[in-house]
Amino acid sequence: MIWNPLVETMDRAALRKLQLERLRQTIAHCYGSVPFYRKQFEERGIKPEDIRQLSDLRLLPFTVKNDLRDHYPYGMLAVPMRDIVRLHASSGTTGKSIVAGYTAGDLDVWSECVARVAVAAGAREEDIAQISFGYSLFTGAFGLHYGLEKIGAAIIPISGGNTERQVTIMRDFGATVLVATPSYAMYLAEVAEKMGVTGELKLRLGLFGAEASTVEMRREISRRLNVTATENYGLTEIIGPGVSGECEAFTGQHINEDHFLPEIIDPNTGETLPEGETGELVITTLTKRGQPMLRYRTRDITRLTYEKCPCGRTTARMAQVTGRSDDMLIVRGVNVFPSQIESVLLEVKGIGPHYEIEVTRENYLDRLTVLVEFIDAGLVDRWSELEALQRRVHEKLRSVLSLDVNVKLVSPNTLKRFEGKAKRVTDLRDV
């Protein structure tokens, strides 16, 4: 089944014509309404009318995460605040969030894009969808909520956590679709087994996102929850979930190309790469009015193919993301930068500047551990003070990261020193 055959199966020539028309409109909108973009254009001697064909896109400057952080909170908006009806945000590298503003029209586009992704994966009007993403500034829960609601599915907005209750509700309400991170889906499966109710669940489809997963993990989720496990992709900076998603042919994630124009670039040189080559995904929004993005560097490594899919869709497909071109970690769907952690630690009196970060997976859930040295060696014998210091570090990190972090205080001069570039992060997950 295809949600919107008119555009999802559109002839490539017609689609490229539509993309060019929308691209030129978006560029004019950015140039006229966003001082940041106007300055970027002027510095390069570019005018909106210089973009005459899609290949001219490479003339435009890139937009990077730092640009959004530097213009926090509303400096990247292209419309007056009175036209913004929704605000979302994701984590930034210095504690400042990456803010995204949406007009009413943007929300309609978002719902449409997620509806396509959900239907491509196998969701239907008669489904009951349990959304186990946290309902917060994070885009995941709201994006899937309204997209699934658009196709007519019933929504269980249970949010995250309280896993035994999640399983009970899943069983009692007859949920057929699960929306979650892959790691949480695995944990739900484990808890359901311990509760002895796996055979009573009616799940058939998983719509998973917000973090990477291996083929092996998805197979295990499929086996233990008896679901078809699918992946979808999105970014707060672009729109949220709904940028792309897998169809039932499992030949890659279809990109909603009438709304998002993808490129693959060499992450080192910035040069555009030809079809089929692996590099960094760059996305330009074509219809977003509240906060359009021109050539946004996602830092995700993938490749594109434009061949028609066996499912009948003609939109470009992106391969599974294999890594990132920066040092950002994704832990339980939350973006975490080592620089964030460092900033927090340097503000806490009583601990030194040396630290290490470990990311592991326990019971199918990501766990972030920060090891840091305390300065006063005498604290080894003053347990109450040591525990109080550990709590201060823990609470500060949780406040900034919006994530529960395991903090281990170690004795002075315990952690490794580096003469060259420090390697502070050890990721022990099998992803």
CSV table of C-alpha atoms in Angstrom, one decimal:
chain,number,residue,atom,x,y,z
A,1,MET,CA,0.0,0.0,0.0
A,2,ILE,CA,1.2,3.5,-0.8
A,3,TRP,CA,-0.2,6.5,1.1
A,4,ASN,CA,0.3,9.2,-1.5
A,5,PRO,CA,0.8,7.5,-4.9
A,6,LEU,CA,0.7,10.9,-6.7
A,7,VAL,CA,4.1,11.9,-5.4
A,8,GLU,CA,5.6,8.6,-4.0
A,9,THR,CA,5.5,7.1,-7.5
A,10,MET,CA,6.0,10.3,-9.5
A,11,ASP,CA,8.1,10.2,-12.7
A,12,ARG,CA,11.7,11.2,-11.8
A,13,ALA,CA,11.7,14.0,-14.4
A,14,ALA,CA,8.5,15.5,-13.0
A,15,LEU,CA,9.8,15.1,-9.4
A,16,ARG,CA,13.0,17.0,-10.3
A,17,LYS,CA,11.0,19.7,-11.8
A,18,LEU,CA,8.9,20.0,-8.7
A,19,GLN,CA,12.0,20.0,-6.5
A,20,LEU,CA,13.6,22.8,-8.5
A,21,GLU,CA,10.5,24.9,-8.2
A,22,ARG,CA,10.3,24.4,-4.5
A,23,LEU,CA,14.0,24.9,-4.0
A,24,ARG,CA,14.0,28.3,-5.7
A,25,GLN,CA,11.0,29.3,-3.6
A,26,THR,CA,12.8,28.2,-0.4
A,27,ILE,CA,16.0,30.0,-1.3
A,28,ALA,CA,14.1,33.2,-2.0
A,29,HIS,CA,12.3,32.8,1.4
A,30,CYS,CA,15.6,32.2,3.2
A,31,TYR,CA,17.3,35.1,1.6
A,32,GLY,CA,14.5,37.5,2.3
A,33,SER,CA,13.6,36.4,5.8
A,34,VAL,CA,16.7,34.9,7.6
A,35,PRO,CA,19.6,37.4,8.2
A,36,PHE,CA,22.0,34.5,8.6
A,37,TYR,CA,21.3,33.1,5.1
A,38,ARG,CA,21.3,36.6,3.5
A,39,LYS,CA,24.7,37.3,5.0
A,40,GLN,CA,26.0,33.9,3.8
A,41,PHE,CA,24.8,34.6,0.3
A,42,GLU,CA,26.2,38.1,0.2
A,43,GLU,CA,29.6,36.9,1.4
A,44,ARG,CA,29.7,34.5,-1.5
A,45,GLY,CA,28.3,36.9,-4.1
A,46,ILE,CA,25.3,34.7,-4.7
A,47,LYS,CA,21.7,35.8,-5.4
A,48,PRO,CA,18.6,33.6,-5.3
A,49,GLU,CA,18.2,34.0,-9.1
A,50,ASP,CA,21.6,32.3,-9.6
A,51,ILE,CA,20.1,29.0,-8.7
A,52,ARG,CA,18.6,27.9,-12.1
A,53,GLN,CA,19.0,24.1,-11.9
A,54,LEU,CA,19.3,21.5,-9.1
A,55,SER,CA,23.0,21.1,-9.7
A,56,ASP,CA,23.4,24.7,-8.7
A,57,LEU,CA,22.7,23.7,-5.2
A,58,ARG,CA,26.4,23.1,-4.7
A,59,LEU,CA,26.9,26.9,-5.0
A,60,LEU,CA,25.1,27.4,-1.7
A,61,PRO,CA,26.8,27.4,1.7
A,62,PHE,CA,26.3,24.5,4.2
A,63,THR,CA,24.3,24.9,7.4
A,64,VAL,CA,25.8,23.1,10.4
A,65,LYS,CA,24.6,22.5,13.9
A,66,ASN,CA,26.8,25.3,15.3
A,67,ASP,CA,24.8,27.8,13.2
A,68,LEU,CA,21.6,26.8,15.0
A,69,ARG,CA,23.3,26.9,18.4
A,70,ASP,CA,24.9,30.3,17.7
A,71,HIS,CA,21.5,31.7,16.8
A,72,TYR,CA,19.7,30.2,19.8
A,73,PRO,CA,16.7,30.3,20.2
A,74,TYR,CA,14.9,32.0,17.4
A,75,GLY,CA,17.6,33.5,15.1
A,76,MET,CA,17.0,30.9,12.3
A,77,LEU,CA,13.2,31.5,12.1
A,78,ALA,CA,12.0,32.7,8.7
A,79,VAL,CA,8.6,33.9,9.9
A,80,PRO,CA,7.4,36.1,12.8
A,81,MET,CA,6.9,34.3,16.1
A,82,ARG,CA,3.1,34.9,15.8
A,83,ASP,CA,3.1,32.4,12.9
A,84,ILE,CA,4.9,29.7,15.0
A,85,VAL,CA,2.5,27.2,16.6
A,86,ARG,CA,5.0,24.6,17.9
A,87,LEU,CA,8.5,24.5,19.2
A,88,HIS,CA,10.7,21.5,19.6
A,89,ALA,CA,14.4,21.1,20.6
A,90,SER,CA,17.2,18.7,20.8
A,91,SER,CA,20.5,18.8,22.7
A,92,GLY,CA,23.3,21.2,21.9
A,93,THR,CA,27.0,21.0,22.6
A,94,THR,CA,27.1,23.7,25.3
A,95,GLY,CA,23.9,23.1,27.1
A,96,LYS,CA,22.0,25.3,24.6
A,97,SER,CA,19.3,23.4,22.8
A,98,ILE,CA,18.9,23.2,19.0
A,99,VAL,CA,15.5,24.8,18.6
A,100,ALA,CA,13.1,24.1,15.8
A,101,GLY,CA,10.0,26.2,15.0
A,102,TYR,CA,6.9,25.0,13.1
A,103,THR,CA,4.1,26.8,11.4
A,104,ALA,CA,0.7,25.2,11.1
A,105,GLY,CA,1.5,24.3,7.6
A,106,ASP,CA,4.8,22.7,8.7
A,107,LEU,CA,2.9,20.5,11.1
A,108,ASP,CA,0.6,19.4,8.2
A,109,VAL,CA,3.7,18.5,6.1
A,110,TRP,CA,5.2,16.7,9.0
A,111,SER,CA,2.1,14.6,9.6
A,112,GLU,CA,1.9,13.8,5.9
A,113,CYS,CA,5.6,12.7,5.8
A,114,VAL,CA,5.2,10.4,8.8
A,115,ALA,CA,2.0,9.0,7.4
A,116,ARG,CA,3.9,7.9,4.2
A,117,VAL,CA,6.7,6.4,6.3
A,118,ALA,CA,4.3,4.5,8.5
A,119,VAL,CA,2.2,3.1,5.6
A,120,ALA,CA,5.3,2.2,3.7
A,121,ALA,CA,6.4,0.1,6.7
A,122,GLY,CA,3.1,-1.6,6.9
A,123,ALA,CA,1.0,0.5,9.3
A,124,ARG,CA,-2.7,0.6,8.6
A,125,GLU,CA,-5.9,2.3,9.7
A,126,GLU,CA,-7.0,-0.6,11.9
A,127,ASP,CA,-3.8,-0.6,13.9
A,128,ILE,CA,-3.4,0.3,17.5
A,129,ALA,CA,0.0,2.1,18.0
A,130,GLN,CA,1.8,2.3,21.3
A,131,ILE,CA,4.2,5.2,21.3
A,132,SER,CA,7.0,4.5,23.8
A,133,PHE,CA,9.1,7.6,23.0
A,134,GLY,CA,9.1,10.3,25.6
A,135,TYR,CA,6.6,13.1,25.0
A,136,SER,CA,8.8,16.2,25.4
A,137,LEU,CA,10.7,18.7,23.4
A,138,PHE,CA,12.1,15.6,21.6
A,139,THR,CA,10.4,15.3,18.2
A,140,GLY,CA,10.0,11.5,18.1
A,141,ALA,CA,6.8,11.0,20.0
A,142,PHE,CA,4.8,13.9,18.5
A,143,GLY,CA,6.0,13.2,15.0
A,144,LEU,CA,4.9,9.5,15.0
A,145,HIS,CA,1.7,10.4,17.0
A,146,TYR,CA,0.3,12.7,14.4
A,147,GLY,CA,1.5,10.8,11.4
A,148,LEU,CA,-0.1,7.6,12.6
A,149,GLU,CA,-3.2,9.4,13.7
A,150,LYS,CA,-3.5,10.8,10.1
A,151,ILE,CA,-3.8,7.4,8.6
A,152,GLY,CA,-6.5,6.6,11.1
A,153,ALA,CA,-4.6,4.4,13.6
A,154,ALA,CA,-5.6,4.4,17.3
A,155,ILE,CA,-2.8,5.9,19.4
A,156,ILE,CA,-1.7,4.8,22.9
A,157,PRO,CA,0.5,7.8,24.0
A,158,ILE,CA,2.1,6.0,26.9
A,159,SER,CA,5.5,7.8,26.6
A,160,GLY,CA,8.7,6.2,28.0
A,161,GLY,CA,9.6,4.3,31.1
A,162,ASN,CA,7.7,2.2,33.6
A,163,THR,CA,8.4,-0.9,31.5
A,164,GLU,CA,6.2,-3.4,33.3
A,165,ARG,CA,3.2,-1.1,32.9
A,166,GLN,CA,4.2,-0.6,29.3
A,167,VAL,CA,3.9,-4.4,28.7
A,168,THR,CA,0.7,-4.6,30.6
A,169,ILE,CA,-0.9,-1.8,28.6
A,170,MET,CA,0.5,-3.3,25.4
A,171,ARG,CA,-1.3,-6.6,26.2
A,172,ASP,CA,-4.5,-5.2,27.6
A,173,PHE,CA,-5.0,-2.6,24.9
A,174,GLY,CA,-4.1,-4.9,22.1
A,175,ALA,CA,-1.3,-2.8,20.6
A,176,THR,CA,-0.4,-3.9,17.2
A,177,VAL,CA,2.3,-1.3,16.4
A,178,LEU,CA,5.2,-0.4,18.7
A,179,VAL,CA,7.0,3.0,18.3
A,180,ALA,CA,10.3,3.0,20.3
A,181,THR,CA,14.1,3.0,20.1
A,182,PRO,CA,15.4,-0.5,19.1
A,183,SER,CA,17.2,-0.8,22.5
A,184,TYR,CA,14.0,-0.1,24.4
A,185,ALA,CA,12.0,-2.5,22.2
A,186,MET,CA,14.6,-5.2,23.2
A,187,TYR,CA,14.2,-4.4,26.8
A,188,LEU,CA,10.4,-4.5,26.5
A,189,ALA,CA,10.7,-8.0,25.0
A,190,GLU,CA,12.9,-9.1,27.9
A,191,VAL,CA,10.4,-7.8,30.5
A,192,ALA,CA,7.5,-9.3,28.6
A,193,GLU,CA,9.2,-12.7,28.8
A,194,LYS,CA,9.9,-12.3,32.5
A,195,MET,CA,6.2,-11.5,33.0
A,196,GLY,CA,5.2,-14.5,31.0
A,197,VAL,CA,2.9,-12.5,28.6
A,198,THR,CA,4.8,-12.6,25.3
A,199,GLY,CA,2.4,-15.0,23.8
A,200,GLU,CA,-0.5,-12.7,24.7
A,201,LEU,CA,0.8,-9.7,22.8
A,202,LYS,CA,-0.8,-8.7,19.5
A,203,LEU,CA,2.2,-6.7,18.2
A,204,ARG,CA,2.9,-7.2,14.5
A,205,LEU,CA,5.0,-4.1,13.5
A,206,GLY,CA,7.8,-2.1,15.0
A,207,LEU,CA,8.5,1.5,13.9
A,208,PHE,CA,12.0,2.1,15.3
A,209,GLY,CA,14.2,5.1,15.2
A,210,ALA,CA,16.2,7.7,17.1
A,211,GLU,CA,19.3,5.5,17.4
A,212,ALA,CA,21.3,3.1,15.3
A,213,SER,CA,20.8,-0.7,15.4
A,214,THR,CA,22.4,-3.7,13.8
A,215,VAL,CA,20.7,-6.2,11.5
A,216,GLU,CA,21.2,-8.7,14.2
A,217,MET,CA,19.4,-6.6,16.8
A,218,ARG,CA,16.5,-6.1,14.5
A,219,ARG,CA,16.3,-9.9,13.9
A,220,GLU,CA,16.3,-10.5,17.6
A,221,ILE,CA,13.6,-7.9,18.2
A,222,SER,CA,11.5,-9.5,15.4
A,223,ARG,CA,11.9,-12.9,16.9
A,224,ARG,CA,11.2,-12.0,20.5
A,225,LEU,CA,8.3,-9.6,19.9
A,226,ASN,CA,7.0,-11.4,16.8
A,227,VAL,CA,7.1,-8.1,14.8
A,228,THR,CA,8.3,-6.8,11.5
A,229,ALA,CA,11.1,-4.5,12.6
A,230,THR,CA,11.5,-1.4,10.5
A,231,GLU,CA,13.6,1.7,10.7
A,232,ASN,CA,12.8,5.4,10.0
A,233,TYR,CA,15.0,8.5,10.0
A,234,GLY,CA,14.7,12.1,10.8
A,235,LEU,CA,16.3,15.1,12.5
A,236,THR,CA,14.9,17.9,14.7
A,237,GLU,CA,16.8,20.4,12.5
A,238,ILE,CA,15.0,19.2,9.4
A,239,ILE,CA,11.5,18.3,10.7
A,240,GLY,CA,11.8,15.3,13.0
A,241,PRO,CA,10.9,11.7,12.1
A,242,GLY,CA,9.4,11.4,8.6
A,243,VAL,CA,12.4,12.3,6.5
A,244,SER,CA,12.7,8.7,5.3
A,245,GLY,CA,11.6,5.2,6.2
A,246,GLU,CA,11.8,1.6,5.1
A,247,CYS,CA,9.1,0.0,2.9
A,248,GLU,CA,8.0,-3.7,3.1
A,249,ALA,CA,10.6,-4.5,0.4
A,250,PHE,CA,13.4,-3.6,2.7
A,251,THR,CA,15.6,-2.1,0.0
A,252,GLY,CA,16.6,1.1,1.9
A,253,GLN,CA,14.7,4.0,3.4
A,254,HIS,CA,12.6,6.1,1.0
A,255,ILE,CA,13.2,9.8,1.3
A,256,ASN,CA,10.2,12.1,1.0
A,257,GLU,CA,11.9,13.9,-1.9
A,258,ASP,CA,9.1,16.4,-2.6
A,259,HIS,CA,9.9,17.9,0.8
A,260,PHE,CA,13.6,17.1,1.4
A,261,LEU,CA,16.3,17.4,-1.2
A,262,PRO,CA,19.2,15.0,-0.4
A,263,GLU,CA,22.9,15.1,-1.3
A,264,ILE,CA,25.9,13.0,-0.5
A,265,ILE,CA,29.2,14.8,0.1
A,266,ASP,CA,32.7,14.0,0.9
A,267,PRO,CA,32.8,14.9,4.6
A,268,ASN,CA,36.4,16.1,4.3
A,269,THR,CA,36.2,18.2,1.2
A,270,GLY,CA,32.5,19.1,1.0
A,271,GLU,CA,32.4,18.0,-2.6
A,272,THR,CA,29.2,16.4,-3.9
A,273,LEU,CA,29.6,12.7,-4.6
A,274,PRO,CA,27.9,10.8,-7.5
A,275,GLU,CA,25.0,8.4,-7.0
A,276,GLY,CA,25.9,5.2,-5.1
A,277,GLU,CA,29.0,6.5,-3.3
A,278,THR,CA,29.2,6.6,0.4
A,279,GLY,CA,29.5,9.9,2.2
A,280,GLU,CA,27.8,12.4,4.5
A,281,LEU,CA,24.1,13.0,4.0
A,282,VAL,CA,23.2,16.7,3.4
A,283,ILE,CA,19.5,17.8,3.3
A,284,THR,CA,17.8,20.9,2.1
A,285,THR,CA,14.1,21.4,3.1
A,286,LEU,CA,11.8,22.3,0.2
A,287,THR,CA,8.5,23.2,1.9
A,288,LYS,CA,9.3,24.1,5.5
A,289,ARG,CA,8.3,27.7,6.2
A,290,GLY,CA,8.9,28.3,9.8
A,291,GLN,CA,12.6,27.3,9.9
A,292,PRO,CA,13.9,26.2,6.5
A,293,MET,CA,17.3,24.6,6.2
A,294,LEU,CA,19.7,25.0,3.3
A,295,ARG,CA,22.2,22.2,2.8
A,296,TYR,CA,22.2,21.0,6.4
A,297,ARG,CA,25.1,18.7,7.2
A,298,THR,CA,23.6,15.8,9.1
A,299,ARG,CA,27.0,14.2,9.8
A,300,ASP,CA,25.4,10.8,9.1
A,301,ILE,CA,27.3,8.5,6.7
A,302,THR,CA,25.2,6.7,4.1
A,303,ARG,CA,24.6,6.4,0.3
A,304,LEU,CA,21.7,7.0,-2.0
A,305,THR,CA,20.1,5.1,-4.9
A,306,TYR,CA,17.5,6.4,-7.3
A,307,GLU,CA,16.4,3.1,-9.0
A,308,LYS,CA,12.7,2.3,-8.8
A,309,CYS,CA,11.9,0.1,-5.8
A,310,PRO,CA,10.1,-3.2,-6.1
A,311,CYS,CA,7.3,-1.6,-4.0
A,312,GLY,CA,6.6,0.8,-6.8
A,313,ARG,CA,7.9,4.0,-5.2
A,314,THR,CA,10.3,6.1,-7.3
A,315,THR,CA,11.8,8.3,-4.5
A,316,ALA,CA,15.4,8.1,-3.6
A,317,ARG,CA,16.5,5.5,-1.0
A,318,MET,CA,19.1,5.9,1.6
A,319,ALA,CA,21.1,3.0,3.0
A,320,GLN,CA,21.3,2.3,6.7
A,321,VAL,CA,23.5,4.9,8.4
A,322,THR,CA,26.8,3.3,9.1
A,323,GLY,CA,28.4,6.0,11.3
A,324,ARG,CA,28.8,9.7,11.9
A,325,SER,CA,31.4,12.2,10.7
A,326,ASP,CA,31.6,14.0,14.1
A,327,ASP,CA,31.9,12.8,17.7
A,328,MET,CA,28.2,13.0,18.7
A,329,LEU,CA,26.9,10.0,20.6
A,330,ILE,CA,23.2,8.9,20.5
A,331,VAL,CA,22.3,7.3,23.8
A,332,ARG,CA,18.6,6.1,24.2
A,333,GLY,CA,17.6,8.6,21.5
A,334,VAL,CA,19.3,11.5,23.1
A,335,ASN,CA,22.2,13.4,21.4
A,336,VAL,CA,25.2,13.6,23.7
A,337,PHE,CA,28.4,15.4,22.9
A,338,PRO,CA,31.7,14.8,24.9
A,339,SER,CA,32.1,18.6,25.0
A,340,GLN,CA,28.8,18.9,26.9
A,341,ILE,CA,30.1,16.5,29.6
A,342,GLU,CA,33.4,18.3,29.8
A,343,SER,CA,31.7,21.6,30.3
A,344,VAL,CA,29.7,20.3,33.2
A,345,LEU,CA,32.7,18.6,34.9
A,346,LEU,CA,34.8,21.8,34.7
A,347,GLU,CA,32.1,23.6,36.6
A,348,VAL,CA,32.0,21.2,39.6
A,349,LYS,CA,34.4,22.1,42.4
A,350,GLY,CA,36.3,19.2,43.9
A,351,ILE,CA,36.9,17.2,40.7
A,352,GLY,CA,39.8,17.3,38.3
A,353,PRO,CA,39.9,18.0,34.5
A,354,HIS,CA,40.6,14.4,33.5
A,355,TYR,CA,37.7,12.1,32.6
A,356,GLU,CA,36.7,9.2,30.5
A,357,ILE,CA,33.3,8.3,28.9
A,358,GLU,CA,32.1,4.7,28.4
A,359,VAL,CA,29.0,3.7,26.5
A,360,THR,CA,27.8,0.2,27.1
A,361,ARG,CA,24.6,-1.8,26.5
A,362,GLU,CA,23.1,-3.6,29.5
A,363,ASN,CA,19.8,-5.5,29.2
A,364,TYR,CA,19.5,-4.1,25.7
A,365,LEU,CA,19.5,-0.5,27.0
A,366,ASP,CA,22.3,2.0,26.4
A,367,ARG,CA,24.2,3.1,29.5
A,368,LEU,CA,26.5,6.1,29.8
A,369,THR,CA,29.2,6.1,32.4
A,370,VAL,CA,31.5,9.0,33.2
A,371,LEU,CA,34.7,8.3,35.2
A,372,VAL,CA,36.3,11.4,36.7
A,373,GLU,CA,39.0,12.0,39.3
A,374,PHE,CA,38.3,13.8,42.6
A,375,ILE,CA,41.1,16.2,43.7
A,376,ASP,CA,41.3,15.7,47.4
A,377,ALA,CA,42.8,12.2,48.1
A,378,GLY,CA,41.6,12.4,51.6
A,379,LEU,CA,38.0,11.9,50.4
A,380,VAL,CA,38.8,8.2,50.2
A,381,ASP,CA,38.3,8.0,54.0
A,382,ARG,CA,35.4,10.5,54.1
A,383,TRP,CA,32.6,8.5,52.4
A,384,SER,CA,29.8,10.9,53.1
A,385,GLU,CA,31.6,13.8,51.4
A,386,LEU,CA,32.6,11.5,48.5
A,387,GLU,CA,29.0,10.4,48.0
A,388,ALA,CA,27.8,14.0,48.1
A,389,LEU,CA,30.3,15.0,45.4
A,390,GLN,CA,29.2,12.1,43.3
A,391,ARG,CA,25.6,13.1,43.6
A,392,ARG,CA,26.4,16.7,42.6
A,393,VAL,CA,28.1,15.5,39.5
A,394,HIS,CA,25.3,13.1,38.7
A,395,GLU,CA,22.5,15.7,39.1
A,396,LYS,CA,24.4,18.3,37.1
A,397,LEU,CA,24.9,15.9,34.2
A,398,ARG,CA,21.3,14.7,34.3
A,399,SER,CA,20.1,18.3,34.2
A,400,VAL,CA,22.2,19.2,31.2
A,401,LEU,CA,21.9,16.0,29.2
A,402,SER,CA,18.3,15.1,30.1
A,403,LEU,CA,19.8,11.6,30.6
A,404,ASP,CA,20.6,9.5,33.6
A,405,VAL,CA,24.4,9.0,33.8
A,406,ASN,CA,26.4,6.6,35.9
A,407,VAL,CA,29.1,8.6,37.6
A,408,LYS,CA,32.2,6.9,39.0
A,409,LEU,CA,34.6,9.0,41.1
A,410,VAL,CA,38.2,7.6,41.0
A,411,SER,CA,41.3,8.5,42.9
A,412,PRO,CA,43.6,11.3,41.7
A,413,ASN,CA,46.1,10.4,39.0
A,414,THR,CA,44.1,7.2,38.1
A,415,LEU,CA,42.9,8.0,34.6
A,416,LYS,CA,45.1,7.9,31.5
A,417,ARG,CA,46.9,11.0,30.3
A,418,PHE,CA,47.5,11.8,26.7
A,419,GLU,CA,50.4,13.5,25.0
A,420,GLY,CA,48.6,13.9,21.7
A,421,LYS,CA,44.9,14.0,20.9
A,422,ALA,CA,42.9,12.6,23.8
A,423,LYS,CA,40.6,9.7,23.2
A,424,ARG,CA,38.1,10.1,26.0
A,425,VAL,CA,35.2,8.1,24.6
A,426,THR,CA,34.9,4.3,24.5
A,427,ASP,CA,31.8,3.0,22.8
A,428,LEU,CA,31.4,-0.7,23.7
A,429,ARG,CA,28.0,-1.2,22.0
A,430,ASP,CA,27.7,-3.5,19.1
A,431,VAL,CA,26.4,-0.9,16.7
